[in-house]
Amino acid sequence: MADTTIKKRGEIKKIGVLTSGGDAPGMNAAVRAVTRAALAKNLQVVGIMHGYQGMINGDIKDFEWGDVSGILHQGGTILKTARSSEFRTEEGRKKAYKNLVKHNVDALVVIGGDGTFMGASIFSKEFDIPVVGIPGTIDNDMYGTDYTIGYDTAQNTVIDAVDKIKDTASSHGRIFFVEVMGREAGLLALSSGIACGAEAIIIPEADSGKADLENFLARGYMSKKTSGVVLVAEGDKAGGALKLAERVTKDHPDLDVRVSILGHMQRGGTPTAFDRIAASQMGVASVEALLDDQKSVMIGLVNNKITHVPFNKTVKENRPINNDLLEIQKVLNLW
Ligand code: F6P
């Protein structure tokens, strides 16, 4: 266990901010908001580079107002990011803690997803240091928040790509299977699929997409449609767009089938207005939460209101799929 040279809660003078896990558009807006909200409260701020790995390596920089200028609209993260395997070890976390003590850091704001908060939860308990999390992932798979930073921008990236694919699909009379990111979660595929009028949306949380696909292949495509787009969540049990397309081609050799895997382009780009505003709200709220003696909580946005969700809840519980969206997709694809 730690020596607790770190100051008691309520005496926060310096906070550290880091981004960890997959980058997401809007993370910079969150870093800016955390930094400026803290400086406005007369706290000192350090930026920790490369996520938890930077904490272990002592890659820590003093941040002033100007250090976060001109980044609000930029994708990626100026703090860089990493998935640190060393931080999963007790030894690694001890090194990280020593560096925080060396830099007089009293509290942390960590921006990331599931893995980030799991690490934060353990670290906060081991060393009795206040940590607050901001959900940043394009997957929007965190329990306890309607939105994670980056999701809205990623949706728009998917829509933009699929709109273009639809032009070529319709010109050639083809069926495209488009694979969307999201790890084990299907929400990014589901919401984007509705927004671009996909004929079927295949996600791990529901079987209705497969029924829509069968229906489309059996009736829609043959009778009315000459082309189509099927969105496939990368985490679907069917094994992704390639496998699904292979199966469909085998069963329907007459169809002209193509596959498009959107990949990491979904993680890049200028954040939308929604992501910038959500990141700013959550960034300010994270500093307020720390000053309010909150510890081991994720900042959430539920019905546009800021909430505080304990880490142990948000990492243990799965976010349920939005049934209203599933229902809408069903209604809009009744042939
Ligand atoms: O969590 C964000 C995410 O983009 C997932 O949608 C995807 O499965 C994963 O990260 C990809 O990770 P990596 O960038 O390490 O390949």
Short mmCIF file of C-alpha atoms and ligand atoms in Angstrom, two decimals:
data_model
loop_
_atom_site.label_atom_id
_atom_site.label_comp_id
_atom_site.label_asym_id
_atom_site.label_seq_id
_atom_site.Cartn_x
_atom_site.Cartn_y
_atom_site.Cartn_z
CA MET A 1 0.00 0.00 0.00
CA ALA A 2 0.96 3.55 -0.53
CA ASP A 3 2.64 5.95 1.77
CA THR A 4 0.06 8.71 1.75
CA THR A 5 2.25 11.74 1.38
CA ILE A 6 -0.39 12.97 -0.99
CA LYS A 7 -2.48 15.75 0.54
CA LYS A 8 -5.87 15.06 2.06
CA ARG A 9 -8.98 15.57 -0.01
CA GLY A 10 -10.22 19.11 0.12
CA GLU A 11 -6.67 20.42 -0.23
CA ILE A 12 -6.32 20.02 -3.95
CA LYS A 13 -3.79 22.47 -5.36
CA LYS A 14 -2.59 20.74 -8.48
CA ILE A 15 -4.41 18.42 -10.85
CA GLY A 16 -3.11 16.19 -13.62
CA VAL A 17 -5.03 15.50 -16.82
CA LEU A 18 -4.46 12.62 -19.22
CA THR A 19 -6.10 10.85 -22.15
CA SER A 20 -5.97 7.07 -22.37
CA GLY A 21 -7.21 4.25 -24.62
CA GLY A 22 -8.45 4.94 -28.14
CA ASP A 23 -8.41 8.62 -29.12
CA ALA A 24 -11.74 10.29 -29.87
CA PRO A 25 -12.62 13.61 -31.51
CA GLY A 26 -13.38 16.13 -28.76
CA MET A 27 -10.73 14.88 -26.34
CA ASN A 28 -8.77 18.09 -26.94
CA ALA A 29 -11.84 20.16 -26.12
CA ALA A 30 -12.08 18.23 -22.84
CA VAL A 31 -8.37 18.75 -22.04
CA ARG A 32 -8.82 22.47 -22.69
CA ALA A 33 -11.92 22.68 -20.50
CA VAL A 34 -10.29 20.79 -17.61
CA THR A 35 -7.16 22.96 -17.79
CA ARG A 36 -8.99 26.26 -17.99
CA ALA A 37 -11.63 25.39 -15.39
CA ALA A 38 -8.85 24.40 -12.98
CA LEU A 39 -6.78 27.53 -13.66
CA ALA A 40 -9.89 29.64 -13.18
CA LYS A 41 -10.17 28.12 -9.70
CA ASN A 42 -6.53 28.99 -9.00
CA LEU A 43 -5.39 25.39 -9.24
CA GLN A 44 -2.21 24.38 -11.00
CA VAL A 45 -2.44 21.94 -13.88
CA VAL A 46 -0.11 19.40 -15.42
CA GLY A 47 -0.66 17.53 -18.67
CA ILE A 48 0.38 13.88 -18.48
CA MET A 49 1.56 12.60 -21.86
CA HIS A 50 0.77 9.18 -23.37
CA GLY A 51 -1.88 8.19 -20.83
CA TYR A 52 -0.92 6.07 -17.83
CA GLN A 53 2.37 5.18 -19.50
CA GLY A 54 3.43 8.83 -19.28
CA MET A 55 2.59 8.82 -15.60
CA ILE A 56 4.89 5.81 -15.15
CA ASN A 57 7.65 7.43 -17.23
CA GLY A 58 7.30 10.84 -15.58
CA ASP A 59 6.30 12.48 -18.87
CA ILE A 60 4.51 15.35 -17.14
CA LYS A 61 4.32 19.00 -18.23
CA ASP A 62 3.10 22.18 -16.50
CA PHE A 63 0.07 23.56 -18.31
CA GLU A 64 -0.85 27.22 -18.56
CA TRP A 65 -3.84 28.86 -20.26
CA GLY A 66 -1.97 29.19 -23.56
CA ASP A 67 -0.91 25.54 -23.65
CA VAL A 68 -4.46 24.58 -24.57
CA SER A 69 -5.07 27.39 -27.06
CA GLY A 70 -6.07 26.53 -30.61
CA ILE A 71 -6.93 22.89 -29.90
CA LEU A 72 -10.70 23.00 -29.39
CA HIS A 73 -11.42 22.11 -33.01
CA GLN A 74 -8.65 19.54 -33.46
CA GLY A 75 -9.24 15.77 -33.57
CA GLY A 76 -6.92 13.36 -31.76
CA THR A 77 -5.34 14.39 -28.47
CA ILE A 78 -2.43 16.77 -27.86
CA LEU A 79 -1.65 14.70 -24.74
CA LYS A 80 -1.22 11.61 -26.94
CA THR A 81 -2.67 8.35 -25.74
CA ALA A 82 -1.74 4.75 -25.07
CA ARG A 83 -3.02 1.48 -23.69
CA SER A 84 -0.45 0.81 -20.94
CA SER A 85 0.12 -2.81 -19.98
CA GLU A 86 2.63 -1.69 -17.31
CA PHE A 87 -0.09 0.23 -15.48
CA ARG A 88 -1.93 -3.07 -15.06
CA THR A 89 0.88 -4.18 -12.72
CA GLU A 90 1.26 -3.05 -9.11
CA GLU A 91 4.88 -2.16 -9.83
CA GLY A 92 3.85 0.12 -12.68
CA ARG A 93 1.21 1.86 -10.61
CA LYS A 94 3.72 2.46 -7.78
CA LYS A 95 6.09 4.14 -10.25
CA ALA A 96 3.21 6.26 -11.53
CA TYR A 97 2.22 7.31 -8.02
CA LYS A 98 5.81 8.28 -7.15
CA ASN A 99 5.88 10.58 -10.16
CA LEU A 100 2.66 12.24 -9.06
CA VAL A 101 4.15 12.84 -5.61
CA LYS A 102 7.31 14.23 -7.25
CA HIS A 103 5.22 16.71 -9.24
CA ASN A 104 2.93 17.52 -6.28
CA VAL A 105 -0.14 16.31 -8.14
CA ASP A 106 -3.08 15.95 -5.74
CA ALA A 107 -5.82 14.71 -8.07
CA LEU A 108 -6.40 13.41 -11.59
CA VAL A 109 -8.86 13.83 -14.42
CA VAL A 110 -8.67 10.87 -16.81
CA ILE A 111 -10.34 10.97 -20.21
CA GLY A 112 -11.08 7.63 -21.89
CA GLY A 113 -13.27 4.55 -21.82
CA ASP A 114 -13.82 1.36 -19.90
CA GLY A 115 -10.15 0.34 -19.53
CA THR A 116 -9.18 3.87 -18.47
CA PHE A 117 -11.73 3.90 -15.67
CA MET A 118 -10.85 0.38 -14.55
CA GLY A 119 -7.23 1.50 -14.11
CA ALA A 120 -8.34 4.73 -12.44
CA SER A 121 -10.55 2.89 -9.99
CA ILE A 122 -7.73 0.59 -8.82
CA PHE A 123 -5.18 3.42 -8.68
CA SER A 124 -7.47 5.72 -6.73
CA LYS A 125 -8.14 3.01 -4.13
CA GLU A 126 -4.50 1.91 -3.83
CA PHE A 127 -3.10 5.40 -3.27
CA ASP A 128 -6.11 7.24 -1.90
CA ILE A 129 -5.94 9.84 -4.63
CA PRO A 130 -9.07 11.50 -6.03
CA VAL A 131 -9.67 10.62 -9.66
CA VAL A 132 -12.56 11.79 -11.84
CA GLY A 133 -13.23 10.37 -15.31
CA ILE A 134 -14.59 11.91 -18.50
CA PRO A 135 -16.04 9.38 -20.97
CA GLY A 136 -14.23 9.70 -24.27
CA THR A 137 -14.74 6.97 -26.86
CA ILE A 138 -16.42 6.77 -30.25
CA ASP A 139 -18.14 3.56 -29.09
CA ASN A 140 -20.63 5.27 -26.71
CA ASP A 141 -20.64 2.07 -24.69
CA MET A 142 -20.30 3.43 -21.15
CA TYR A 143 -22.97 2.69 -18.60
CA GLY A 144 -24.36 5.81 -16.91
CA THR A 145 -24.07 8.39 -19.68
CA ASP A 146 -26.13 9.11 -22.77
CA TYR A 147 -23.04 10.30 -24.63
CA THR A 148 -19.33 9.76 -24.70
CA ILE A 149 -17.06 12.33 -26.33
CA GLY A 150 -16.32 11.44 -29.95
CA TYR A 151 -19.44 9.42 -30.64
CA ASP A 152 -21.32 12.20 -32.41
CA THR A 153 -18.38 13.02 -34.66
CA ALA A 154 -17.88 9.34 -35.47
CA GLN A 155 -21.56 9.00 -36.39
CA ASN A 156 -21.18 11.86 -38.83
CA THR A 157 -18.02 10.31 -40.28
CA VAL A 158 -19.87 7.03 -40.86
CA ILE A 159 -22.83 8.82 -42.44
CA ASP A 160 -20.57 10.80 -44.75
CA ALA A 161 -18.75 7.63 -45.87
CA VAL A 162 -21.95 5.61 -46.35
CA ASP A 163 -23.64 8.41 -48.33
CA LYS A 164 -20.73 8.19 -50.76
CA ILE A 165 -20.85 4.40 -50.85
CA LYS A 166 -24.57 4.60 -51.65
CA ASP A 167 -23.80 6.57 -54.82
CA THR A 168 -21.61 3.78 -56.17
CA ALA A 169 -23.93 1.07 -54.81
CA SER A 170 -26.85 2.53 -56.68
CA SER A 171 -24.85 3.16 -59.89
CA HIS A 172 -23.70 -0.47 -60.03
CA GLY A 173 -26.75 -2.14 -58.48
CA ARG A 174 -24.65 -3.59 -55.67
CA ILE A 175 -25.13 -4.55 -52.06
CA PHE A 176 -22.47 -3.13 -49.76
CA PHE A 177 -21.65 -4.55 -46.35
CA VAL A 178 -20.09 -1.68 -44.41
CA GLU A 179 -18.27 -2.49 -41.18
CA VAL A 180 -18.48 0.07 -38.39
CA MET A 181 -16.30 0.23 -35.24
CA GLY A 182 -17.64 -0.05 -31.71
CA ARG A 183 -15.76 -2.98 -30.18
CA GLU A 184 -18.47 -5.19 -28.57
CA ALA A 185 -21.11 -2.45 -28.79
CA GLY A 186 -23.50 -1.87 -31.68
CA LEU A 187 -24.81 1.62 -30.93
CA LEU A 188 -22.53 3.45 -33.37
CA ALA A 189 -23.66 1.09 -36.15
CA LEU A 190 -27.32 1.33 -35.13
CA SER A 191 -27.61 5.11 -34.92
CA SER A 192 -25.48 5.73 -38.02
CA GLY A 193 -27.40 3.04 -39.90
CA ILE A 194 -30.70 4.78 -39.18
CA ALA A 195 -29.22 8.12 -40.21
CA CYS A 196 -28.15 6.77 -43.59
CA GLY A 197 -31.16 4.56 -44.28
CA ALA A 198 -29.38 1.21 -44.15
CA GLU A 199 -31.48 -1.72 -45.38
CA ALA A 200 -30.30 -3.76 -42.38
CA ILE A 201 -28.13 -3.10 -39.34
CA ILE A 202 -26.33 -6.07 -37.82
CA ILE A 203 -25.32 -5.56 -34.19
CA PRO A 204 -24.32 -7.93 -31.37
CA GLU A 205 -27.13 -6.84 -29.03
CA ALA A 206 -30.11 -7.84 -31.22
CA ASP A 207 -31.13 -10.41 -33.84
CA SER A 208 -33.58 -8.18 -35.67
CA GLY A 209 -30.91 -6.98 -38.14
CA LYS A 210 -30.43 -10.50 -39.48
CA ALA A 211 -34.18 -10.82 -40.04
CA ASP A 212 -34.17 -7.45 -41.86
CA LEU A 213 -31.30 -8.68 -44.04
CA GLU A 214 -33.12 -11.92 -44.93
CA ASN A 215 -36.25 -9.95 -45.69
CA PHE A 216 -34.33 -7.50 -47.87
CA LEU A 217 -32.61 -10.30 -49.77
CA ALA A 218 -35.80 -12.29 -50.22
CA ARG A 219 -38.21 -9.51 -51.12
CA GLY A 220 -36.94 -5.96 -51.11
CA TYR A 221 -33.87 -6.38 -53.26
CA MET A 222 -35.56 -8.67 -55.77
CA SER A 223 -38.73 -6.69 -56.23
CA LYS A 224 -38.09 -3.00 -55.63
CA LYS A 225 -34.50 -2.21 -54.83
CA THR A 226 -31.54 -2.47 -57.12
CA SER A 227 -28.94 -1.71 -54.49
CA GLY A 228 -28.54 -1.62 -50.75
CA VAL A 229 -26.33 -0.92 -47.78
CA VAL A 230 -26.04 -3.16 -44.74
CA LEU A 231 -24.21 -1.80 -41.71
CA VAL A 232 -22.35 -4.40 -39.67
CA ALA A 233 -20.98 -3.67 -36.19
CA GLU A 234 -17.41 -5.00 -35.90
CA GLY A 235 -18.35 -6.82 -32.70
CA ASP A 236 -21.22 -8.76 -34.20
CA LYS A 237 -21.19 -12.50 -33.62
CA ALA A 238 -21.52 -13.08 -37.37
CA GLY A 239 -17.79 -12.24 -37.53
CA GLY A 240 -17.83 -8.86 -39.26
CA ALA A 241 -18.76 -7.59 -42.69
CA LEU A 242 -16.39 -9.85 -44.67
CA LYS A 243 -17.73 -13.10 -43.20
CA LEU A 244 -21.32 -11.98 -43.57
CA ALA A 245 -20.77 -10.90 -47.16
CA GLU A 246 -19.15 -14.27 -47.92
CA ARG A 247 -22.16 -16.12 -46.56
CA VAL A 248 -24.62 -13.98 -48.49
CA THR A 249 -22.62 -14.40 -51.71
CA LYS A 250 -22.63 -18.17 -51.23
CA ASP A 251 -26.41 -18.24 -50.73
CA HIS A 252 -27.11 -15.66 -53.47
CA PRO A 253 -24.40 -16.04 -56.14
CA ASP A 254 -26.38 -13.79 -58.49
CA LEU A 255 -25.92 -10.72 -56.27
CA ASP A 256 -23.13 -8.20 -56.76
CA VAL A 257 -21.71 -7.85 -53.25
CA ARG A 258 -18.91 -5.58 -51.96
CA VAL A 259 -17.42 -4.97 -48.53
CA SER A 260 -16.14 -1.74 -47.07
CA ILE A 261 -14.43 -1.63 -43.67
CA LEU A 262 -14.37 1.97 -42.49
CA GLY A 263 -11.69 1.42 -39.85
CA HIS A 264 -9.75 4.13 -38.04
CA MET A 265 -11.04 7.01 -40.14
CA GLN A 266 -13.97 6.84 -37.70
CA ARG A 267 -11.67 7.99 -34.89
CA GLY A 268 -10.37 11.09 -36.64
CA GLY A 269 -11.61 14.45 -37.78
CA THR A 270 -12.81 17.77 -36.47
CA PRO A 271 -15.20 17.30 -33.55
CA THR A 272 -18.82 18.28 -34.13
CA ALA A 273 -20.46 21.12 -32.20
CA PHE A 274 -22.14 18.53 -29.99
CA ASP A 275 -18.85 16.86 -29.06
CA ARG A 276 -17.14 20.19 -28.39
CA ILE A 277 -19.95 21.36 -26.12
CA ALA A 278 -20.28 18.02 -24.28
CA ALA A 279 -16.49 17.92 -23.79
CA SER A 280 -16.51 21.48 -22.43
CA GLN A 281 -19.41 20.72 -20.07
CA MET A 282 -17.81 17.53 -18.80
CA GLY A 283 -14.37 19.11 -18.48
CA VAL A 284 -15.67 21.92 -16.27
CA ALA A 285 -17.82 19.45 -14.30
CA SER A 286 -14.82 17.20 -13.63
CA VAL A 287 -12.91 20.01 -11.89
CA GLU A 288 -16.00 21.01 -9.91
CA ALA A 289 -16.46 17.37 -8.87
CA LEU A 290 -12.88 17.17 -7.57
CA LEU A 291 -13.28 20.39 -5.62
CA ASP A 292 -16.51 18.98 -4.27
CA ASP A 293 -14.59 16.05 -2.76
CA GLN A 294 -15.84 13.57 -5.35
CA LYS A 295 -13.62 10.58 -5.93
CA SER A 296 -13.70 7.62 -8.32
CA VAL A 297 -16.61 8.88 -10.37
CA MET A 298 -17.24 9.29 -14.07
CA ILE A 299 -18.93 12.46 -15.26
CA GLY A 300 -22.02 11.52 -17.26
CA LEU A 301 -24.53 13.41 -19.38
CA VAL A 302 -28.06 12.14 -18.89
CA ASN A 303 -30.93 14.07 -20.46
CA ASN A 304 -28.43 16.91 -20.95
CA LYS A 305 -27.71 17.11 -17.23
CA ILE A 306 -24.36 16.37 -15.62
CA THR A 307 -24.30 13.26 -13.41
CA HIS A 308 -21.64 11.48 -11.33
CA VAL A 309 -21.43 7.72 -11.76
CA PRO A 310 -19.16 5.64 -9.48
CA PHE A 311 -16.37 3.94 -11.46
CA ASN A 312 -17.25 0.53 -10.03
CA LYS A 313 -20.76 0.89 -11.46
CA THR A 314 -19.77 2.16 -14.89
CA VAL A 315 -17.10 -0.50 -15.43
CA LYS A 316 -19.23 -3.40 -14.18
CA GLU A 317 -22.54 -2.66 -15.84
CA ASN A 318 -23.17 -2.91 -19.57
CA ARG A 319 -24.95 -0.12 -21.33
CA PRO A 320 -28.20 -1.53 -22.74
CA ILE A 321 -28.94 -1.00 -26.41
CA ASN A 322 -31.47 1.71 -27.25
CA ASN A 323 -34.66 -0.24 -27.96
CA ASP A 324 -36.42 2.83 -29.38
CA LEU A 325 -33.81 3.00 -32.14
CA LEU A 326 -34.22 -0.73 -32.84
CA GLU A 327 -37.97 -0.22 -33.13
CA ILE A 328 -37.52 2.72 -35.51
CA GLN A 329 -35.23 0.67 -37.73
CA LYS A 330 -37.86 -2.11 -37.81
CA VAL A 331 -40.69 0.25 -38.79
CA LEU A 332 -38.62 1.92 -41.50
CA ASN A 333 -37.76 -1.41 -43.08
CA LEU A 334 -41.19 -2.99 -43.32
CA TRP A 335 -41.55 -3.89 -46.94
O1 F6P B 1 -12.71 1.92 -28.49
C1 F6P B 1 -12.52 2.62 -29.67
C2 F6P B 1 -12.13 1.70 -30.78
O2 F6P B 1 -11.97 2.47 -31.97
C3 F6P B 1 -13.09 0.53 -31.03
O3 F6P B 1 -14.25 0.93 -31.74
C4 F6P B 1 -12.21 -0.42 -31.77
O4 F6P B 1 -12.65 -1.75 -31.62
C5 F6P B 1 -10.87 -0.22 -31.10
O5 F6P B 1 -10.90 1.07 -30.51
C6 F6P B 1 -9.69 -0.31 -32.03
O6 F6P B 1 -8.54 -0.21 -31.28
P1 F6P B 1 -7.09 0.05 -31.89
O7 F6P B 1 -7.01 1.50 -32.25
O8 F6P B 1 -6.17 -0.29 -30.78
O9 F6P B 1 -6.98 -0.81 -33.08
#
